[in-house]
CSV table of C-alpha atoms in Angstrom, one decimal:
chain,number,residue,atom,x,y,z
A,315,ASP,CA,19.5,4.8,6.3
A,316,GLY,CA,16.2,3.8,8.0
A,317,GLY,CA,14.1,1.5,6.5
A,318,ILE,CA,12.5,-1.8,5.7
A,319,THR,CA,14.2,-4.5,4.5
A,320,GLN,CA,12.6,-7.7,3.3
A,321,SER,CA,14.8,-11.1,2.3
A,322,PRO,CA,14.7,-12.8,0.2
A,323,LYS,CA,13.4,-10.8,-2.9
A,324,TYR,CA,12.5,-13.8,-4.8
A,325,LEU,CA,11.7,-17.3,-3.2
A,326,PHE,CA,10.7,-20.6,-4.5
A,327,ARG,CA,9.2,-23.0,-2.8
A,328,LYS,CA,7.5,-26.7,-3.2
A,329,GLU,CA,3.6,-27.2,-3.0
A,330,GLY,CA,3.3,-28.8,0.6
A,331,GLN,CA,6.1,-27.0,2.4
A,332,ASN,CA,5.7,-23.7,5.0
A,333,VAL,CA,7.6,-20.9,4.0
A,334,THR,CA,8.5,-17.6,6.3
A,335,LEU,CA,9.1,-14.4,4.9
A,336,SER,CA,11.1,-11.8,6.6
A,337,CYS,CA,10.6,-8.3,7.7
A,338,GLU,CA,12.7,-6.0,9.6
A,339,GLN,CA,12.2,-2.3,10.1
A,340,ASN,CA,14.6,0.1,11.7
A,341,LEU,CA,12.4,3.5,11.7
A,342,ASN,CA,11.3,2.5,15.6
A,343,HIS,CA,7.7,2.4,14.2
A,344,ASP,CA,5.0,0.4,16.4
A,345,ALA,CA,2.6,-0.9,13.5
A,346,MET,CA,3.3,-3.1,10.9
A,347,TYR,CA,2.0,-4.9,8.1
A,348,TRP,CA,1.7,-7.4,5.8
A,349,TYR,CA,-0.1,-7.3,2.1
A,350,ARG,CA,-0.5,-9.9,-0.8
A,351,GLN,CA,-0.4,-8.7,-4.4
A,352,ASP,CA,-1.6,-10.3,-7.1
A,353,PRO,CA,-1.2,-10.2,-10.9
A,354,GLY,CA,-3.7,-6.5,-11.7
A,355,GLN,CA,-4.7,-6.3,-8.4
A,356,GLY,CA,-4.6,-4.1,-5.5
A,357,LEU,CA,-2.6,-4.9,-2.3
A,358,ARG,CA,-5.0,-7.1,0.0
A,359,LEU,CA,-4.1,-6.9,4.1
A,360,ILE,CA,-3.3,-10.0,5.4
A,361,TYR,CA,-2.1,-9.4,9.2
A,362,TYR,CA,-1.5,-6.3,11.2
A,363,SER,CA,0.3,-5.4,14.2
A,364,GLN,CA,0.1,-2.2,16.4
A,365,ILE,CA,2.4,-3.1,19.2
A,366,VAL,CA,4.7,-6.0,20.2
A,367,ASN,CA,2.9,-9.2,21.2
A,368,ASP,CA,-0.1,-8.1,19.3
A,369,PHE,CA,-1.5,-8.6,15.9
A,370,GLN,CA,-4.8,-9.1,14.1
A,371,LYS,CA,-5.7,-11.0,10.9
A,372,GLY,CA,-6.4,-8.9,7.7
A,373,ASP,CA,-9.1,-9.4,5.4
A,374,ILE,CA,-7.2,-13.0,3.6
A,375,ALA,CA,-5.5,-14.2,6.9
A,376,GLU,CA,-6.4,-17.9,5.9
A,377,GLY,CA,-3.2,-20.2,5.5
A,378,TYR,CA,-0.8,-17.3,6.9
A,379,SER,CA,0.7,-16.9,10.5
A,380,VAL,CA,2.4,-14.3,12.1
A,381,SER,CA,4.4,-13.4,15.4
A,382,ARG,CA,6.0,-10.2,16.6
A,383,GLU,CA,8.1,-10.9,19.6
A,384,LYS,CA,10.4,-7.6,18.7
A,385,LYS,CA,9.3,-4.4,17.7
A,386,GLU,CA,11.8,-4.4,14.6
A,387,SER,CA,10.7,-7.5,13.4
A,388,PHE,CA,7.5,-9.1,11.5
A,389,PRO,CA,7.8,-12.7,10.3
A,390,LEU,CA,4.9,-14.2,7.8
A,391,THR,CA,4.6,-17.8,7.4
A,392,VAL,CA,3.1,-19.1,4.2
A,393,THR,CA,1.6,-22.5,5.5
A,394,SER,CA,0.6,-25.4,3.5
A,395,ALA,CA,-2.8,-24.4,4.1
A,396,GLN,CA,-2.8,-21.5,1.7
A,397,LYS,CA,-4.6,-22.5,-1.8
A,398,ASN,CA,-3.0,-20.2,-4.0
A,399,PRO,CA,0.4,-18.8,-2.2
A,400,THR,CA,2.4,-17.5,-5.5
A,401,ALA,CA,2.5,-14.0,-5.0
A,402,PHE,CA,3.9,-10.4,-4.4
A,403,TYR,CA,4.2,-10.0,-0.7
A,404,LEU,CA,4.6,-6.8,0.7
A,405,CYS,CA,5.6,-5.5,4.1
A,406,ALA,CA,4.9,-2.1,5.7
A,407,SER,CA,5.4,0.0,8.8
A,408,SER,CA,3.3,3.2,10.0
A,409,TYR,CA,3.7,5.5,12.8
A,410,PRO,CA,1.1,8.8,13.8
A,411,GLY,CA,3.2,11.2,12.3
A,412,ASP,CA,3.6,15.0,12.2
A,413,ARG,CA,-0.8,15.0,11.0
A,414,GLY,CA,-1.9,12.2,12.3
A,415,ASN,CA,-2.1,10.4,8.7
A,416,TYR,CA,-0.6,7.2,9.8
A,417,GLU,CA,1.5,7.3,6.5
A,418,GLN,CA,2.7,3.4,5.7
A,419,TYR,CA,6.0,2.8,4.3
A,420,PHE,CA,6.7,-0.4,2.3
A,421,GLY,CA,9.3,-2.6,1.8
A,422,PRO,CA,10.8,-4.2,-1.3
A,423,GLY,CA,8.9,-6.8,-1.3
A,424,THR,CA,9.1,-10.8,-1.6
A,425,ARG,CA,8.2,-12.6,-5.1
A,426,LEU,CA,6.8,-16.1,-3.7
A,427,THR,CA,6.6,-18.8,-6.6
A,428,VAL,CA,5.3,-22.2,-5.2
A,429,THR,CA,5.1,-25.2,-7.5
B,1119,ALA,CA,-19.1,-2.8,-2.0
B,1120,GLN,CA,-15.7,-1.3,-3.6
B,1121,LYS,CA,-14.3,1.2,-0.9
B,1122,ILE,CA,-12.1,2.6,-3.6
B,1123,THR,CA,-12.3,2.5,-7.0
B,1124,GLN,CA,-10.0,3.6,-9.8
B,1125,THR,CA,-11.7,3.3,-13.0
B,1126,GLN,CA,-8.6,3.6,-15.3
B,1127,PRO,CA,-6.6,0.5,-16.0
B,1128,GLY,CA,-4.2,2.2,-17.9
B,1129,MET,CA,-3.2,5.6,-19.4
B,1130,PHE,CA,-1.0,7.6,-21.3
B,1131,VAL,CA,0.7,10.5,-21.2
B,1132,GLN,CA,3.4,12.2,-23.4
B,1133,GLU,CA,6.5,14.1,-21.4
B,1134,LYS,CA,6.3,17.7,-20.1
B,1135,GLU,CA,2.1,16.7,-20.5
B,1136,ALA,CA,0.0,16.8,-17.1
B,1137,VAL,CA,-2.1,13.7,-16.7
B,1138,THR,CA,-5.0,13.3,-13.8
B,1139,LEU,CA,-5.6,9.8,-12.1
B,1140,ASP,CA,-9.1,9.0,-11.2
B,1141,CYS,CA,-10.5,7.5,-7.9
B,1142,THR,CA,-13.7,7.8,-5.9
B,1143,TYR,CA,-13.9,6.1,-2.3
B,1144,ASP,CA,-16.7,5.3,-0.7
B,1145,THR,CA,-17.4,5.8,3.5
B,1146,SER,CA,-20.2,7.0,5.7
B,1147,ASP,CA,-17.5,7.9,8.0
B,1148,PRO,CA,-16.7,11.5,8.5
B,1149,SER,CA,-13.0,11.1,9.5
B,1150,TYR,CA,-10.9,9.6,6.8
B,1151,GLY,CA,-7.7,10.0,4.9
B,1152,LEU,CA,-6.6,9.2,1.3
B,1153,PHE,CA,-3.5,8.4,0.1
B,1154,TRP,CA,-1.7,7.8,-3.2
B,1155,TYR,CA,1.2,5.4,-4.1
B,1156,LYS,CA,3.6,4.5,-6.7
B,1157,GLN,CA,4.3,1.1,-7.5
B,1158,PRO,CA,7.6,1.1,-10.3
B,1159,SER,CA,8.4,-2.3,-12.1
B,1160,SER,CA,10.8,-2.6,-9.0
B,1161,GLY,CA,7.6,-3.4,-7.0
B,1162,GLU,CA,8.2,-1.3,-3.9
B,1163,MET,CA,5.3,1.2,-3.0
B,1164,ILE,CA,6.1,4.9,-2.8
B,1165,PHE,CA,4.1,7.3,-1.0
B,1166,LEU,CA,3.5,10.3,-3.3
B,1167,ILE,CA,0.6,12.4,-1.3
B,1168,TYR,CA,-1.9,12.7,1.4
B,1169,GLN,CA,-5.3,14.5,2.0
B,1170,GLY,CA,-7.4,14.4,4.8
B,1171,SER,CA,-10.9,14.6,5.3
B,1172,TYR,CA,-11.0,17.6,7.0
B,1173,ASP,CA,-8.1,19.1,5.2
B,1174,GLN,CA,-9.3,22.9,3.8
B,1175,GLN,CA,-7.1,22.7,1.1
B,1176,ASN,CA,-5.9,20.6,-1.7
B,1177,ALA,CA,-2.8,18.2,-0.8
B,1178,THR,CA,0.4,19.3,-2.9
B,1179,GLU,CA,3.7,17.7,-2.8
B,1180,GLY,CA,6.5,19.1,-5.4
B,1181,ARG,CA,4.9,17.8,-9.1
B,1182,TYR,CA,1.8,16.2,-7.3
B,1183,SER,CA,-1.5,17.3,-6.2
B,1184,LEU,CA,-4.7,16.2,-5.1
B,1185,ASN,CA,-7.6,17.0,-6.6
B,1186,PHE,CA,-10.3,16.5,-3.7
B,1187,GLN,CA,-13.9,16.8,-4.5
B,1188,LYS,CA,-15.3,15.6,-0.7
B,1189,ALA,CA,-19.3,16.1,-2.3
B,1190,ARG,CA,-18.4,13.9,-5.3
B,1191,LYS,CA,-16.2,11.5,-2.9
B,1192,SER,CA,-13.3,12.0,-5.5
B,1193,ALA,CA,-9.5,12.1,-5.2
B,1194,ASN,CA,-7.7,12.4,-8.4
B,1195,LEU,CA,-4.3,12.5,-8.5
B,1196,VAL,CA,-2.5,15.0,-10.9
B,1197,ILE,CA,0.9,14.7,-11.9
B,1198,SER,CA,2.4,17.9,-13.7
B,1199,ALA,CA,5.3,18.1,-16.4
B,1200,SER,CA,5.5,14.1,-16.7
B,1201,GLN,CA,8.6,12.6,-16.7
B,1202,LEU,CA,10.0,9.2,-18.2
B,1203,GLY,CA,10.4,8.0,-14.5
B,1204,ASP,CA,6.7,8.4,-13.9
B,1205,SER,CA,5.9,5.5,-15.9
B,1206,ALA,CA,4.5,3.5,-13.2
B,1207,MET,CA,1.4,1.5,-11.3
B,1208,TYR,CA,-0.5,4.3,-9.3
B,1209,PHE,CA,-2.5,3.1,-5.8
B,1210,CYS,CA,-5.2,5.4,-4.3
B,1211,ALA,CA,-5.9,4.0,-0.7
B,1212,MET,CA,-8.0,5.2,2.0
B,1213,ARG,CA,-8.3,4.8,5.7
B,1214,GLU,CA,-11.3,5.4,7.5
B,1215,GLY,CA,-11.8,6.7,11.0
B,1216,ASN,CA,-9.1,8.7,12.9
B,1217,GLY,CA,-6.3,7.0,14.7
B,1218,PHE,CA,-4.7,3.6,13.8
B,1219,GLN,CA,-6.8,2.1,10.8
B,1220,LYS,CA,-6.2,-0.1,8.1
B,1221,LEU,CA,-5.5,0.8,4.6
B,1222,VAL,CA,-7.7,-0.5,1.7
B,1223,PHE,CA,-6.4,0.0,-1.8
B,1224,GLY,CA,-7.8,0.3,-5.0
B,1225,THR,CA,-6.8,-2.0,-8.0
B,1226,GLY,CA,-4.5,0.8,-9.8
B,1227,THR,CA,-3.9,2.7,-12.8
B,1228,ARG,CA,-0.9,1.7,-15.1
B,1229,LEU,CA,0.6,5.0,-16.5
B,1230,LEU,CA,2.8,4.9,-19.0
B,1231,VAL,CA,5.0,8.2,-19.9
B,1232,SER,CA,6.3,8.8,-23.8
B,1233,PRO,CA,9.2,10.5,-24.7
């Protein structure tokens, strides 16, 4: 079955440590995205990548880094510079689609808790 | 200014009744797309329905329909014959322009379906 996998589902880290969240897709989509969701809020875009070896900052990129070495993979590193890293992180991918709507498909998410 | 506004933090509906979730948007781009996503308590985002700005007819997908009023800049989601499994968060999102563009999400509406 095609889809997006994110692991782990729950992640706990101590303050000051970097942590990398995994995102893998087998949908053959060119574009991939990382979002952050805080309680009671919508999704905010952290980084996105339209193609391998290329990525752009989203609205809240400070304290995060990404890489896109393979089409299937778009890992997100939450660095110690991120002031408030505890949140729910969602990865997504998209393709143009029959109607050019670029519908985004989402993974199950990773809930990161930093103490 | 908010690009996507969802003014209903929570909505209640009885099973088998219809419910409308409100979404207004703000854009000066004549070409845009509007999406609705469902987020159950498990966290994954599920795509429900899409409306393009140039689409002549309101979008429908099974029990979901989109009441698109372009002049009023509203794109309300109508769920007919509500089911208990419809209880979830619902997010409206917009893509401005053609081709690959970022999505901007609203803050969501929590729907609770009672027996």
